[in-house]
Coordinates of C-alpha atoms and ligand atoms in Angstrom, one line a residue:
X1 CA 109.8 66.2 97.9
X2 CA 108.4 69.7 97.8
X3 CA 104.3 69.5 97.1
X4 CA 103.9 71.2 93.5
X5 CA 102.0 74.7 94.0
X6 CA 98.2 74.5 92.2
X7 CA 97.2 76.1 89.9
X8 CA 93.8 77.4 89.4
X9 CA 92.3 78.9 86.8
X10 CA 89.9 82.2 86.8
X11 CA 87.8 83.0 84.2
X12 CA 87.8 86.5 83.2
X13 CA 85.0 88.8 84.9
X14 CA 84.1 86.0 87.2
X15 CA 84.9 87.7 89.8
X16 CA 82.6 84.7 92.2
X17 CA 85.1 82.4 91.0
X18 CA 85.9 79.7 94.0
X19 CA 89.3 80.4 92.9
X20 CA 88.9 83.7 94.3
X21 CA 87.8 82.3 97.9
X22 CA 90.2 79.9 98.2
X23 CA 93.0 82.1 97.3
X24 CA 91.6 84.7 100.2
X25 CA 91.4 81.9 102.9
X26 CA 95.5 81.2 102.3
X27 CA 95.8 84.7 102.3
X28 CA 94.1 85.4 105.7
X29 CA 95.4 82.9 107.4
X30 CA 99.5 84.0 106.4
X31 CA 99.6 82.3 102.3
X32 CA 101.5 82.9 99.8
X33 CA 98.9 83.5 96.6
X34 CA 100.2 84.6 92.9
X35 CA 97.6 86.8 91.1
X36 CA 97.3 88.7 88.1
X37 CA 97.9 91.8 87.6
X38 CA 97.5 94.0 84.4
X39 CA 101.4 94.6 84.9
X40 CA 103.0 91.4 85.8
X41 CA 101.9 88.4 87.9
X42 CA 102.4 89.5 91.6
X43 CA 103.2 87.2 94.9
X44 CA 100.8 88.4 97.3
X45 CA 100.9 88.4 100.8
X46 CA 99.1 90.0 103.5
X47 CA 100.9 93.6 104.3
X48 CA 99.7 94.1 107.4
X49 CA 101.1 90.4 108.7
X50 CA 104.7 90.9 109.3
X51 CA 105.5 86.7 109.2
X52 CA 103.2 86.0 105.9
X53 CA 105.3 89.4 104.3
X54 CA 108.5 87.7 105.8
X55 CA 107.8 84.5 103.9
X56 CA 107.4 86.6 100.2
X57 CA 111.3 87.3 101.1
X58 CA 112.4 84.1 101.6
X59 CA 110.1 82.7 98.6
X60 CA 112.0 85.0 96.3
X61 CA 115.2 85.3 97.7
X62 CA 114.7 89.1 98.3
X63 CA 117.1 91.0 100.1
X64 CA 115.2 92.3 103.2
X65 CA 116.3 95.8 102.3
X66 CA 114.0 95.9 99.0
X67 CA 110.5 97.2 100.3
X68 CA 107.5 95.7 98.3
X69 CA 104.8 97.6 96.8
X70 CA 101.1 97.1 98.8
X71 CA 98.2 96.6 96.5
X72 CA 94.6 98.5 97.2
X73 CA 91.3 97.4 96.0
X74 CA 90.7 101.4 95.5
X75 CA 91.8 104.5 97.3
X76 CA 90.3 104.2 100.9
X77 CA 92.1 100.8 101.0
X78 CA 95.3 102.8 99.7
X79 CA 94.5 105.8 102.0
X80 CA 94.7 103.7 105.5
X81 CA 98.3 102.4 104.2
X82 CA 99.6 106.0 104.2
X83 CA 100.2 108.8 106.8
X84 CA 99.3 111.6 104.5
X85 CA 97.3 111.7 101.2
X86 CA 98.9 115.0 99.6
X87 CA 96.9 116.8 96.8
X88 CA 98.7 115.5 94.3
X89 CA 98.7 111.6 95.2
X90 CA 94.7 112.7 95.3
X91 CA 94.8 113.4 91.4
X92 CA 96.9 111.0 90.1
X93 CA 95.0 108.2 91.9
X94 CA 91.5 109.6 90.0
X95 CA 93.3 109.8 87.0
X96 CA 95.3 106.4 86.8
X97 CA 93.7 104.2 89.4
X98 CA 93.0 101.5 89.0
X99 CA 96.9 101.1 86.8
X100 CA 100.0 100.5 87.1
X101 CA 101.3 103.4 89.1
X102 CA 102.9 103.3 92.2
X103 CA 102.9 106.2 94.4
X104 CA 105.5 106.3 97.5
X105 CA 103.9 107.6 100.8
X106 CA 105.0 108.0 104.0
X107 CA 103.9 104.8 105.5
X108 CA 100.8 104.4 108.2
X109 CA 101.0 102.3 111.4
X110 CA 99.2 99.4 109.7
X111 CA 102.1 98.9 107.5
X112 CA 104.8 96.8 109.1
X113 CA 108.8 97.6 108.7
X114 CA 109.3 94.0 107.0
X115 CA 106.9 95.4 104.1
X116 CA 109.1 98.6 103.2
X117 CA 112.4 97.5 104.4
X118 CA 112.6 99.8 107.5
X119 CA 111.7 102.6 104.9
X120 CA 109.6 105.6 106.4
X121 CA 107.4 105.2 102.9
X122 CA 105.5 102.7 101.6
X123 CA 104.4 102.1 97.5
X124 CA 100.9 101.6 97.1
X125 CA 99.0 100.9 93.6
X126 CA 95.3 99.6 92.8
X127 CA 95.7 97.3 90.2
X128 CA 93.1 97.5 86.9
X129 CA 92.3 93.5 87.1
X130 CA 89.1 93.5 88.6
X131 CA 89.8 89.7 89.9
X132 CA 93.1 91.4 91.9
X133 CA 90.8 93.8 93.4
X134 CA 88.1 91.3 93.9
X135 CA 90.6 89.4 95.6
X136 CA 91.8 92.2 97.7
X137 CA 88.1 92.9 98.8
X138 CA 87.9 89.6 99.6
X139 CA 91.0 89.5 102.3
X140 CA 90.1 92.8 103.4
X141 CA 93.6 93.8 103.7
X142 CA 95.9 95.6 101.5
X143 CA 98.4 92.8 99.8
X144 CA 102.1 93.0 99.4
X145 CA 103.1 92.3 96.3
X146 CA 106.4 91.8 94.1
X147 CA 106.4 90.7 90.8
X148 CA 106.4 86.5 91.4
X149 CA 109.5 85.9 90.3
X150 CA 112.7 84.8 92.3
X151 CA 114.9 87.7 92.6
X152 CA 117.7 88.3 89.8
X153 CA 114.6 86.3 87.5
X154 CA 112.6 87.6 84.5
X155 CA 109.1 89.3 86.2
X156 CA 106.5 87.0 85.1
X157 CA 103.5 87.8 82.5
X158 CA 102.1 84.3 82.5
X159 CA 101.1 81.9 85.2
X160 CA 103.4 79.6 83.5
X161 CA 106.6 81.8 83.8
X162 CA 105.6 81.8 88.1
X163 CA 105.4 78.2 88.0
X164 CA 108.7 77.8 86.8
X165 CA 110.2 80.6 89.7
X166 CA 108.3 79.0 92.4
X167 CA 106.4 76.1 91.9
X168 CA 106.9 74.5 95.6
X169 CA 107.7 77.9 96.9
X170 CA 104.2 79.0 97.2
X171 CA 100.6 78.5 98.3
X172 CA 98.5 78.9 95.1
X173 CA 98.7 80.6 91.6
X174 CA 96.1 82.1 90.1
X175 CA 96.3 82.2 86.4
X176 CA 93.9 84.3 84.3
X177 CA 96.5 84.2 80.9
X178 CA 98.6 86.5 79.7
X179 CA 98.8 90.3 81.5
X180 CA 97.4 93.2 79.5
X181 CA 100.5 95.4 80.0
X182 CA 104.0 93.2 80.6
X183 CA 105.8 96.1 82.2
X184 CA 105.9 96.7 85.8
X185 CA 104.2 100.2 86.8
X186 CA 106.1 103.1 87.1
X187 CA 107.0 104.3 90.4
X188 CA 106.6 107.3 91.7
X189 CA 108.1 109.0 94.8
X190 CA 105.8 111.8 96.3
X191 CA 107.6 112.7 99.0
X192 CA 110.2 114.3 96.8
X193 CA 109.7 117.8 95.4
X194 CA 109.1 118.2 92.7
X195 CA 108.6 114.3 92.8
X196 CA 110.7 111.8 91.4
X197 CA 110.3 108.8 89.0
X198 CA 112.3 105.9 90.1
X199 CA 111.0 103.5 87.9
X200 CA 110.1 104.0 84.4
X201 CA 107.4 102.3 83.3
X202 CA 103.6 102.2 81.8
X203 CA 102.8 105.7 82.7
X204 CA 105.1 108.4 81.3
X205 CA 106.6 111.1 83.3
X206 CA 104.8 113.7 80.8
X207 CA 101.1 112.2 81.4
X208 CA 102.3 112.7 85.1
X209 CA 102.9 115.8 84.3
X210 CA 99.7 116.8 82.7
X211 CA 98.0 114.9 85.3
X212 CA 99.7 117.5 87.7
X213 CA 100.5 120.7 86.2
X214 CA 103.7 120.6 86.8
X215 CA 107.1 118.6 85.5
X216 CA 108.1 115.9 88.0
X217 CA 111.8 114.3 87.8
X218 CA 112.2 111.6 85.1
X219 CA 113.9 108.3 86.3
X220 CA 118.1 108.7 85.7
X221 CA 119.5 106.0 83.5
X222 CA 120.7 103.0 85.5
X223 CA 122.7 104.4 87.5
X224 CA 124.7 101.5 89.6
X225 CA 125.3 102.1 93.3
X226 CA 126.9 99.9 95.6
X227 CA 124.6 97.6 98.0
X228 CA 126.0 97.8 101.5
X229 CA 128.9 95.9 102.8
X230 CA 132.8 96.3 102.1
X231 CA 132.7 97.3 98.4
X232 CA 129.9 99.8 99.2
X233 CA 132.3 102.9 98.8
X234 CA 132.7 101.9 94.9
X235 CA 129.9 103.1 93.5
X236 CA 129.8 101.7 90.0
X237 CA 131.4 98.2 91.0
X238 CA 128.3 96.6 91.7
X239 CA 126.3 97.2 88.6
X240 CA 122.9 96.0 88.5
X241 CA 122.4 92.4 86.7
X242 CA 119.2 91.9 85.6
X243 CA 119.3 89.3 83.5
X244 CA 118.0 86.1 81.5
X245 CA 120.6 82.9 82.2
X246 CA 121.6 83.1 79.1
X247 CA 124.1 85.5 78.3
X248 CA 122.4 88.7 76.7
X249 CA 123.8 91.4 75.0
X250 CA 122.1 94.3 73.7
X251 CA 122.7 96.5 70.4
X252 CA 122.3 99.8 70.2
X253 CA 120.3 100.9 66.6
X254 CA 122.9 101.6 64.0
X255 CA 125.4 99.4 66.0
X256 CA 127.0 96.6 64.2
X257 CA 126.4 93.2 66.3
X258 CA 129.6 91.7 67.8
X259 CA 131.4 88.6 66.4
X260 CA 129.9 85.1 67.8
X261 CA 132.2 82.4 68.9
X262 CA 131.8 79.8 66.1
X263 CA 129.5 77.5 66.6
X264 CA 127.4 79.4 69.2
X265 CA 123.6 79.3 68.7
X266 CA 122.1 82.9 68.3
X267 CA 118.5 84.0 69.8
X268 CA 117.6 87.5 68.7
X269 CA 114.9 89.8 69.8
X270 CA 114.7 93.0 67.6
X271 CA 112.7 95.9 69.7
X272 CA 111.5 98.9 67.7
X273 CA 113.0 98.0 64.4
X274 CA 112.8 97.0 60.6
X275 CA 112.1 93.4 59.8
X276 CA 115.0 93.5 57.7
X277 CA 117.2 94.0 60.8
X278 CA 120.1 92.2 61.3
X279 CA 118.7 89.5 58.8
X280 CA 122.3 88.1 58.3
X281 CA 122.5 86.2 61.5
X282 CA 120.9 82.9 61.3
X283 CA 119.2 82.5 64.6
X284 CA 117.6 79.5 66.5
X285 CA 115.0 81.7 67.6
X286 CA 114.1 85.2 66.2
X287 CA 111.6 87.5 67.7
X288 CA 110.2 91.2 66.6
X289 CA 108.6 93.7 69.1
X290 CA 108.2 96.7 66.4
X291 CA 106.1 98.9 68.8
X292 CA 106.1 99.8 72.2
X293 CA 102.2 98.6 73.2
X294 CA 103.2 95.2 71.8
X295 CA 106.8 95.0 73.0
X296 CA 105.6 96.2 76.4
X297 CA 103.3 93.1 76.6
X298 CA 105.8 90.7 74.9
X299 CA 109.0 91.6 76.2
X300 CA 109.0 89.2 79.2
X301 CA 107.6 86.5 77.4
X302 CA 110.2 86.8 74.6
X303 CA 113.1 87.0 77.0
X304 CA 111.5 84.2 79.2
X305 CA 111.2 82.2 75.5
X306 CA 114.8 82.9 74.8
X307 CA 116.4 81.8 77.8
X308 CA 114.6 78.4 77.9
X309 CA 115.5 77.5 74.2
X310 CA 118.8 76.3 73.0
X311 CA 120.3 79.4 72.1
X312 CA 123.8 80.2 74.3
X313 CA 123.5 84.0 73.7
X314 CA 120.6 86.7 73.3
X315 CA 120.9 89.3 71.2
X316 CA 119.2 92.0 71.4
X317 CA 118.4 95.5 69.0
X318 CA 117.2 98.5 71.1
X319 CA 114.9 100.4 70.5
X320 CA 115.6 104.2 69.5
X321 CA 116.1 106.6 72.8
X322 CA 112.7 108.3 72.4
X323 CA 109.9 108.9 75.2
X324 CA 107.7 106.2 74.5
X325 CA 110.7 103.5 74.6
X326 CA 111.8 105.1 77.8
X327 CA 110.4 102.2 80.3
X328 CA 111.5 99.2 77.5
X329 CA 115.0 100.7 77.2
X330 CA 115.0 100.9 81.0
X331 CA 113.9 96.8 81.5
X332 CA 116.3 96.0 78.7
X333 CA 119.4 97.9 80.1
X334 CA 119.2 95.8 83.2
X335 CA 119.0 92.6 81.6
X336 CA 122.0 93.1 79.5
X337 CA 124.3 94.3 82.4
X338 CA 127.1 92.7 81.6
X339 CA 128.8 90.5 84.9
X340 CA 131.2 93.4 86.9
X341 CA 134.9 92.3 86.1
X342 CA 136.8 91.1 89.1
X343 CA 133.7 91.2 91.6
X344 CA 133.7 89.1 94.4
X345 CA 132.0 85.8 94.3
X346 CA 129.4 84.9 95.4
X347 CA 127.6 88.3 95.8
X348 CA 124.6 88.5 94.5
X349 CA 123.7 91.7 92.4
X350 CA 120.3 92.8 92.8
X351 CA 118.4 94.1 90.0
X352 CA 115.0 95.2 92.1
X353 CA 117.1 97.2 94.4
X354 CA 115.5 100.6 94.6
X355 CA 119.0 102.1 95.3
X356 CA 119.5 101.3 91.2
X357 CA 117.1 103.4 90.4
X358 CA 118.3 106.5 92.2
Ligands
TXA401 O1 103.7 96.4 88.4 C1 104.2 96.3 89.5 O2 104.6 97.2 90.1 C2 104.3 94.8 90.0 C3 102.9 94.3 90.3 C4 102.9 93.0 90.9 O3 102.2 95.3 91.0 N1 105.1 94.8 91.2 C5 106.4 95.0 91.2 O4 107.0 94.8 92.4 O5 107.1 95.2 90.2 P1 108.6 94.7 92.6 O6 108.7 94.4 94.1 O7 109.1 93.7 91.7 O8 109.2 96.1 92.3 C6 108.9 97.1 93.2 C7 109.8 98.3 93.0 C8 111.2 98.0 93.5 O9 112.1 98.6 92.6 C9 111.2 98.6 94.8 O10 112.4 98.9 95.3 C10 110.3 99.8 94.6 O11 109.3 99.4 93.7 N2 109.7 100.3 95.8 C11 108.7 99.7 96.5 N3 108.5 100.5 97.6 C12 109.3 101.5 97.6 C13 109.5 102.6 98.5 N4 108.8 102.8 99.7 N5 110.5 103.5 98.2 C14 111.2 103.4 97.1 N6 111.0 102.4 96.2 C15 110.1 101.4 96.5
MG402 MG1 110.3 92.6 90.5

């Protein structure tokens, strides 16, 4: 039998908790540690040791392909994991570090290939829980750091939803409630000019933009490219499935919801609307997200709730297709990819693949 993972509790601002320690021991000597993040919970790994980053793959089931974001206690941490430090990563750091924005670098020599897939870049972030910094000092190396989910999974926002992924999978969890945020940072690529969101997320393109002084690429819908192998010419054919289990379908607003299969049990989540929306459906489980700060933190958890209760579909209202949904709209897109007709089986479609989000 697999030894369950612990899990150990950290009381907020303690950032002495023996919690901590342990959980920098595992990670020094090549763990596998779970931590909070204001952003989701993230499966840490030391970045700079190629067989403890090699083990976050295998944890997850992570195509090796997919780099990982490395996590900084603050900028000189951040600044040894990159070659060059432009004047523009220099601003956005002051302005939204610590947060949940990622800027891609070209990498430095500390940061192994298995961390950014082979990529000449790498995605660092300081994180705004001080216990995920704390930790971080502690190591005294930068962590690599997913969201601690298996791949194809919902990310996590509790220590209870990484439990469920991995429990067995990993060293340790630390577990200090719910995150702040719920979303997973935005991602920015500075080596592009003008640079180039690839992820939606927390921070909007236009507070980049302020930041900076000048407009920077928003993300492109999801666009769905081809992984490599045989179908890789077909763009398109391997859409991006980023979903619960349970079947989910979204609704656009002003869009009627399709006809059930009698008998089928109904969860709904309605994002962004009125709380008289689609009233007429008699759901198992029914749950409202009317603004983006609270969907942003409850989206995961709702998603997470829907899939383990008895419901056989998800239904799901967007939001409206204005800036502040942008990131929302983005998560929820990907987990209502419907299945590709006539794909092969057995290929798995990866939803974290950065390619989807060119
Ligand atoms: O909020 C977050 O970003 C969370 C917490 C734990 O920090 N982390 C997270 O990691 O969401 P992950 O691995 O689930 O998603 C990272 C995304 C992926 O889409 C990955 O492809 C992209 O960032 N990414 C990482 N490094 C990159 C690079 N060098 N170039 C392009 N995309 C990169
Ligand atoms: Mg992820």
């Amino acid at each position: 039998m697999i030894p369950a993972t612990p899990i150990r509790s950290i009381a907020l601002d303690d950032l002495d908790a023996p919690a901590l320690a342990e959980a920098a021991v595992l990670l020094r000597s090549g763990g596998l540690v779970a931590f909070p993040t204001e952003t989701v919970y993230g499966l840490g790994a030391d970045a700079t040791n190629p067989a403890a980053v090699s083990r976050i793959f295998a944890a997850k089931g992570r195509p090796p392909t997919n780099p990982l974001i490395v996590h900084a206690d603050g900028i000189d941490l951040a600044r040894r994991c990159v070659a060059e430090w432009p004047k523009s990563a220099d601003l956005l750091a002051r302005r939204f570090w610590p947060g949940p924005l990622t800027l891609v670098l070209p990498r430095s020599r500390i940061i192994p290939d298995v961390v950014t897939g082979g990529r000449a870049t790498v995605g660092v972030r300081v994180p705004a829980v001080a216990e995920a910094r704390a930790l971080i000092a502690r190591v005294g190396r930068p962590l690599a750091a997913p969201s601690a989910n298996r791949s194809n999974g919902i990310s996590p926002t509790r220590a209870e939803h990484v439990s469920q992924d991995l429990n067995g999978r990993i060293d340790l969890i630390l577990d200090a409630g719910p995150t702040a945020v719920g979303l997973e940072s935005t991602v920015l690529d500075l080596t592009s000019d003008p640079p180039r969101i690839l992820r939606p997320g927390p921070i909007t393109a236009d507070e980049i933009a302020e930041a900076l002084g000048f407009p920077v690429l928003p993300s492109s819908p999801t666009v769905a490219i081809a992984s490599p192998g045989p179908a890789a010419a077909s763009p398109g054919l391997m859409a991006v499935h980023y979903a619960p289990r349970t079947p989910a379908i979204r609704i656009e607003p002003g869009e009627s919801p399709p006809p059930s299969p009698t008998g089928a049990l109904l969860a709904v989540i309605v994002v962004g609307g009125e709380p008289r929306d689609l009233s007429e459906l008699e759901p198992c489980l029914r749950i409202d997200l009317p603004d983006p700060v609270a969907a942003s933190k409850s989206l995961y958890d709702a998603l997470h709730r829907c899939d383990s209760s008895e419901a056989d579909r998800i239904l799901i209202r967007m939001p409206p297709d204005l800036p502040p949904w942008v990131a929302i709209r983005d998560r929820l897109r990907r987990a209502t990819a419907p299945a590709e007709p006539g794909r092969a089986p057995g290929i798995r479609y990866d939803r974290e693949d950065p390619r989807s989000y060119r």
